[in-house]
Amino acid sequence: MLEWSKGTAWADHLSALRLFKYITFRSAGAAITALALSWWLGSRVIAWLKQLKFGQEYADKAESGGSLAARLLSKKGTPTMGGILIVLALNVTTLLWAEWNTLVQLTLFSVVVLTGLGFYDDYAKIIQQSGGGARSQVKLWVQGGLALFIGLYLWRRPSTSKLISEIMVPFYKYPVATGAGLVGLALTVLTIVGFSNAVNLTDGLDGLAIGSTLIVSVVFLVLTYLAGNREAAEYLQIPHVVGAGELTVFCAAMIGAGLGFLWFNCHPAQVFMGDTGSLALGGALGIVAVLIHQPLVLVIAGGVFVMEAGSVVLQTGWFRFTRLRYGTGRRIFLMAPIHHHFEKRGWYESQVVMRFYILGVLFAVIALSTLKIR
């Protein structure tokens, strides 16, 4: 019962409002609200993007895949920047259902910044009508600057300094290093920048990036709730972070918004999220992981994203090395990111997406097992 209503005539009528004190109730409300908002806005946002001619008229990399379906199905003209729909539903819902604290403020601020960066990149691609977009140095400077700001802010605050100065690793209950602020700061920057770009690289097939993001979001829905609950955190011997429970509401909103977007993004996609969505969602996952002191668990839970980014790094590095060594660049994969490699091998687009979903669930289970295997 609400404290201010005790002893009043209307106390019994207002007693149901006590449900809003519970994170579980507000998280469920956030997920449903974000899903409903995404469904309601989806067709309107798509029509608006088409009206503005924010479509992809240049050839998509997936069209050069090896499967017959990928060759025959042209994605030209499909509107991009659909990440606007995800971010709008996510931010509005979080503001409605979450209690305002520093962790929520940092997360939403970061999402807005990365959405702006992604929008600029998508707009540059539309103007150029090529896959180039904004210069990679510009994106890295903005991402790195944001991540450095978050890391320094957390490090300088007494209540959150341990999130940076202590290093936690999966499957081990105690910090492996204390007073390692510079190492923690570097890990923070790598986590946020790395996953922002990893989700961006994964966004190449219908439903792949958003579906994989949903799987990881479920993992962090659980982790944020446990990290914010003192008794649960002590029982499981994981770091307890005051206020982290409100990030559960954020994760629930991200799940609802993501499911709503997947409704329109599943094969054949009516809209692409573009960098507007992928940079923001990847960065959000990285930030949430940092804020609950579990950045390395994200590496496990986001195994699909690690595969995608790793394939690009390996392909690029090996090509440059062999070009210097032998005069001709050689490749490890038929095409990178790795989802295009499997298209070249003859997999249908839907096969690649579903099999990566299965891998994503496997990585998620392994990540959740770190709660007990310590």
PDB file of C-alpha atoms in Angstrom, residues 132-261:
ATOM      1  CA  GLY A 132      30.796   3.822 -47.502  1.00  0.00           C
ATOM      2  CA  GLY A 133      28.988   6.247 -45.221  1.00  0.00           C
ATOM      3  CA  ALA A 134      30.832   8.220 -42.582  1.00  0.00           C
ATOM      4  CA  ARG A 135      34.575   7.776 -42.261  1.00  0.00           C
ATOM      5  CA  SER A 136      35.506   4.964 -39.879  1.00  0.00           C
ATOM      6  CA  GLN A 137      37.820   7.319 -37.976  1.00  0.00           C
ATOM      7  CA  VAL A 138      34.896   9.630 -37.203  1.00  0.00           C
ATOM      8  CA  LYS A 139      32.797   6.759 -35.852  1.00  0.00           C
ATOM      9  CA  LEU A 140      35.650   5.399 -33.746  1.00  0.00           C
ATOM     10  CA  TRP A 141      36.423   8.822 -32.279  1.00  0.00           C
ATOM     11  CA  VAL A 142      32.801   9.367 -31.243  1.00  0.00           C
ATOM     12  CA  GLN A 143      32.386   5.843 -29.883  1.00  0.00           C
ATOM     13  CA  GLY A 144      35.726   5.975 -28.097  1.00  0.00           C
ATOM     14  CA  GLY A 145      35.045   9.415 -26.651  1.00  0.00           C
ATOM     15  CA  LEU A 146      31.658   8.299 -25.320  1.00  0.00           C
ATOM     16  CA  ALA A 147      33.083   5.113 -23.810  1.00  0.00           C
ATOM     17  CA  LEU A 148      35.982   7.018 -22.230  1.00  0.00           C
ATOM     18  CA  PHE A 149      33.572   9.536 -20.723  1.00  0.00           C
ATOM     19  CA  ILE A 150      31.477   6.747 -19.188  1.00  0.00           C
ATOM     20  CA  GLY A 151      34.541   4.947 -17.862  1.00  0.00           C
ATOM     21  CA  LEU A 152      36.042   8.073 -16.284  1.00  0.00           C
ATOM     22  CA  TYR A 153      32.695   9.126 -14.833  1.00  0.00           C
ATOM     23  CA  LEU A 154      32.196   5.736 -13.153  1.00  0.00           C
ATOM     24  CA  TRP A 155      35.812   5.630 -11.971  1.00  0.00           C
ATOM     25  CA  ARG A 156      35.668   9.083 -10.358  1.00  0.00           C
ATOM     26  CA  ARG A 157      32.420   8.428  -8.455  1.00  0.00           C
ATOM     27  CA  PRO A 158      33.036   6.680  -5.099  1.00  0.00           C
ATOM     28  CA  SER A 159      29.854   4.622  -5.393  1.00  0.00           C
ATOM     29  CA  THR A 160      30.766   3.201  -8.815  1.00  0.00           C
ATOM     30  CA  SER A 161      34.586   3.266  -8.853  1.00  0.00           C
ATOM     31  CA  LYS A 162      34.811  -0.490  -8.281  1.00  0.00           C
ATOM     32  CA  LEU A 163      33.088  -1.061 -11.615  1.00  0.00           C
ATOM     33  CA  ILE A 164      36.278   0.192 -13.230  1.00  0.00           C
ATOM     34  CA  SER A 165      39.041  -0.494 -10.706  1.00  0.00           C
ATOM     35  CA  GLU A 166      38.148  -4.145 -10.059  1.00  0.00           C
ATOM     36  CA  ILE A 167      38.346  -6.728 -12.832  1.00  0.00           C
ATOM     37  CA  MET A 168      35.858  -9.592 -12.769  1.00  0.00           C
ATOM     38  CA  VAL A 169      36.077 -12.643 -15.018  1.00  0.00           C
ATOM     39  CA  PRO A 170      33.451 -15.314 -15.714  1.00  0.00           C
ATOM     40  CA  PHE A 171      33.424 -18.521 -13.640  1.00  0.00           C
ATOM     41  CA  TYR A 172      35.364 -16.876 -10.789  1.00  0.00           C
ATOM     42  CA  LYS A 173      33.717 -15.293  -7.736  1.00  0.00           C
ATOM     43  CA  TYR A 174      36.443 -12.836  -6.710  1.00  0.00           C
ATOM     44  CA  PRO A 175      38.054  -9.949  -8.594  1.00  0.00           C
ATOM     45  CA  VAL A 176      41.202 -11.065 -10.399  1.00  0.00           C
ATOM     46  CA  ALA A 177      42.647  -7.579  -9.986  1.00  0.00           C
ATOM     47  CA  THR A 178      41.926  -4.618  -7.718  1.00  0.00           C
ATOM     48  CA  GLY A 179      43.094  -1.055  -8.090  1.00  0.00           C
ATOM     49  CA  ALA A 180      43.488  -1.681 -11.814  1.00  0.00           C
ATOM     50  CA  GLY A 181      41.742   1.472 -12.942  1.00  0.00           C
ATOM     51  CA  LEU A 182      43.594   1.896 -16.220  1.00  0.00           C
ATOM     52  CA  VAL A 183      43.005  -1.734 -17.172  1.00  0.00           C
ATOM     53  CA  GLY A 184      39.347  -1.418 -16.251  1.00  0.00           C
ATOM     54  CA  LEU A 185      39.070   1.800 -18.226  1.00  0.00           C
ATOM     55  CA  ALA A 186      40.572   0.126 -21.290  1.00  0.00           C
ATOM     56  CA  LEU A 187      38.217  -2.844 -20.854  1.00  0.00           C
ATOM     57  CA  THR A 188      35.253  -0.457 -20.634  1.00  0.00           C
ATOM     58  CA  VAL A 189      36.208   1.322 -23.856  1.00  0.00           C
ATOM     59  CA  LEU A 190      36.826  -1.961 -25.686  1.00  0.00           C
ATOM     60  CA  THR A 191      33.502  -3.393 -24.529  1.00  0.00           C
ATOM     61  CA  ILE A 192      31.372  -0.430 -25.581  1.00  0.00           C
ATOM     62  CA  VAL A 193      33.185   0.345 -28.826  1.00  0.00           C
ATOM     63  CA  GLY A 194      33.672  -3.315 -29.708  1.00  0.00           C
ATOM     64  CA  PHE A 195      30.052  -4.362 -29.302  1.00  0.00           C
ATOM     65  CA  SER A 196      28.691  -1.236 -30.936  1.00  0.00           C
ATOM     66  CA  ASN A 197      30.662  -2.145 -34.062  1.00  0.00           C
ATOM     67  CA  ALA A 198      30.091  -5.907 -33.711  1.00  0.00           C
ATOM     68  CA  VAL A 199      26.302  -5.538 -33.842  1.00  0.00           C
ATOM     69  CA  ASN A 200      26.779  -3.184 -36.785  1.00  0.00           C
ATOM     70  CA  LEU A 201      28.762  -5.846 -38.649  1.00  0.00           C
ATOM     71  CA  THR A 202      26.129  -8.480 -37.843  1.00  0.00           C
ATOM     72  CA  ASP A 203      23.393  -6.370 -39.417  1.00  0.00           C
ATOM     73  CA  GLY A 204      23.644  -7.864 -42.893  1.00  0.00           C
ATOM     74  CA  LEU A 205      20.765 -10.343 -43.165  1.00  0.00           C
ATOM     75  CA  ASP A 206      17.065  -9.954 -42.435  1.00  0.00           C
ATOM     76  CA  GLY A 207      16.444 -10.364 -38.724  1.00  0.00           C
ATOM     77  CA  LEU A 208      19.953 -11.500 -37.846  1.00  0.00           C
ATOM     78  CA  ALA A 209      21.188  -8.539 -35.808  1.00  0.00           C
ATOM     79  CA  ILE A 210      17.933  -7.793 -33.987  1.00  0.00           C
ATOM     80  CA  GLY A 211      17.247 -11.456 -33.202  1.00  0.00           C
ATOM     81  CA  SER A 212      20.736 -11.960 -31.829  1.00  0.00           C
ATOM     82  CA  THR A 213      20.372  -8.766 -29.799  1.00  0.00           C
ATOM     83  CA  LEU A 214      17.129 -10.066 -28.309  1.00  0.00           C
ATOM     84  CA  ILE A 215      18.834 -13.256 -27.127  1.00  0.00           C
ATOM     85  CA  VAL A 216      21.627 -11.335 -25.415  1.00  0.00           C
ATOM     86  CA  SER A 217      19.103  -8.891 -23.933  1.00  0.00           C
ATOM     87  CA  VAL A 218      17.308 -11.775 -22.207  1.00  0.00           C
ATOM     88  CA  VAL A 219      20.605 -12.793 -20.587  1.00  0.00           C
ATOM     89  CA  PHE A 220      21.164  -9.289 -19.272  1.00  0.00           C
ATOM     90  CA  LEU A 221      17.544  -9.005 -18.179  1.00  0.00           C
ATOM     91  CA  VAL A 222      18.394 -11.805 -15.737  1.00  0.00           C
ATOM     92  CA  LEU A 223      21.837 -10.484 -14.814  1.00  0.00           C
ATOM     93  CA  THR A 224      20.707  -6.922 -14.128  1.00  0.00           C
ATOM     94  CA  TYR A 225      17.868  -8.127 -11.909  1.00  0.00           C
ATOM     95  CA  LEU A 226      20.218 -10.315  -9.876  1.00  0.00           C
ATOM     96  CA  ALA A 227      22.909  -7.620  -9.669  1.00  0.00           C
ATOM     97  CA  GLY A 228      20.359  -5.145  -8.322  1.00  0.00           C
ATOM     98  CA  ASN A 229      19.028  -7.550  -5.681  1.00  0.00           C
ATOM     99  CA  ARG A 230      21.388  -7.629  -2.703  1.00  0.00           C
ATOM    100  CA  GLU A 231      20.271 -11.014  -1.381  1.00  0.00           C
ATOM    101  CA  ALA A 232      20.401 -12.705  -4.785  1.00  0.00           C
ATOM    102  CA  ALA A 233      23.796 -11.180  -5.564  1.00  0.00           C
ATOM    103  CA  GLU A 234      25.249 -12.318  -2.232  1.00  0.00           C
ATOM    104  CA  TYR A 235      23.829 -15.830  -2.669  1.00  0.00           C
ATOM    105  CA  LEU A 236      25.238 -16.173  -6.183  1.00  0.00           C
ATOM    106  CA  GLN A 237      28.424 -14.310  -5.210  1.00  0.00           C
ATOM    107  CA  ILE A 238      28.187 -11.836  -8.064  1.00  0.00           C
ATOM    108  CA  PRO A 239      28.807  -8.069  -7.794  1.00  0.00           C
ATOM    109  CA  HIS A 240      25.883  -6.181  -6.264  1.00  0.00           C
ATOM    110  CA  VAL A 241      25.313  -2.808  -7.920  1.00  0.00           C
ATOM    111  CA  VAL A 242      22.895  -0.391  -6.270  1.00  0.00           C
ATOM    112  CA  GLY A 243      20.263   0.738  -8.770  1.00  0.00           C
ATOM    113  CA  ALA A 244      21.075  -1.954 -11.338  1.00  0.00           C
ATOM    114  CA  GLY A 245      17.550  -3.287 -11.038  1.00  0.00           C
ATOM    115  CA  GLU A 246      16.312  -0.327 -13.061  1.00  0.00           C
ATOM    116  CA  LEU A 247      18.442  -1.569 -15.936  1.00  0.00           C
ATOM    117  CA  THR A 248      16.199  -4.643 -15.907  1.00  0.00           C
ATOM    118  CA  VAL A 249      13.391  -2.343 -16.999  1.00  0.00           C
ATOM    119  CA  PHE A 250      15.644  -0.988 -19.749  1.00  0.00           C
ATOM    120  CA  CYS A 251      16.501  -4.519 -20.939  1.00  0.00           C
ATOM    121  CA  ALA A 252      12.813  -5.449 -20.912  1.00  0.00           C
ATOM    122  CA  ALA A 253      12.031  -2.366 -22.991  1.00  0.00           C
ATOM    123  CA  MET A 254      14.812  -3.336 -25.406  1.00  0.00           C
ATOM    124  CA  ILE A 255      13.309  -6.823 -25.735  1.00  0.00           C
ATOM    125  CA  GLY A 256       9.845  -5.414 -26.426  1.00  0.00           C
ATOM    126  CA  ALA A 257      11.134  -2.845 -28.921  1.00  0.00           C
ATOM    127  CA  GLY A 258      13.307  -5.487 -30.577  1.00  0.00           C
ATOM    128  CA  LEU A 259      10.431  -7.946 -30.956  1.00  0.00           C
ATOM    129  CA  GLY A 260       8.294  -5.197 -32.450  1.00  0.00           C
ATOM    130  CA  PHE A 261      11.014  -4.311 -34.936  1.00  0.00           C
TER     131      PHE A 261
END
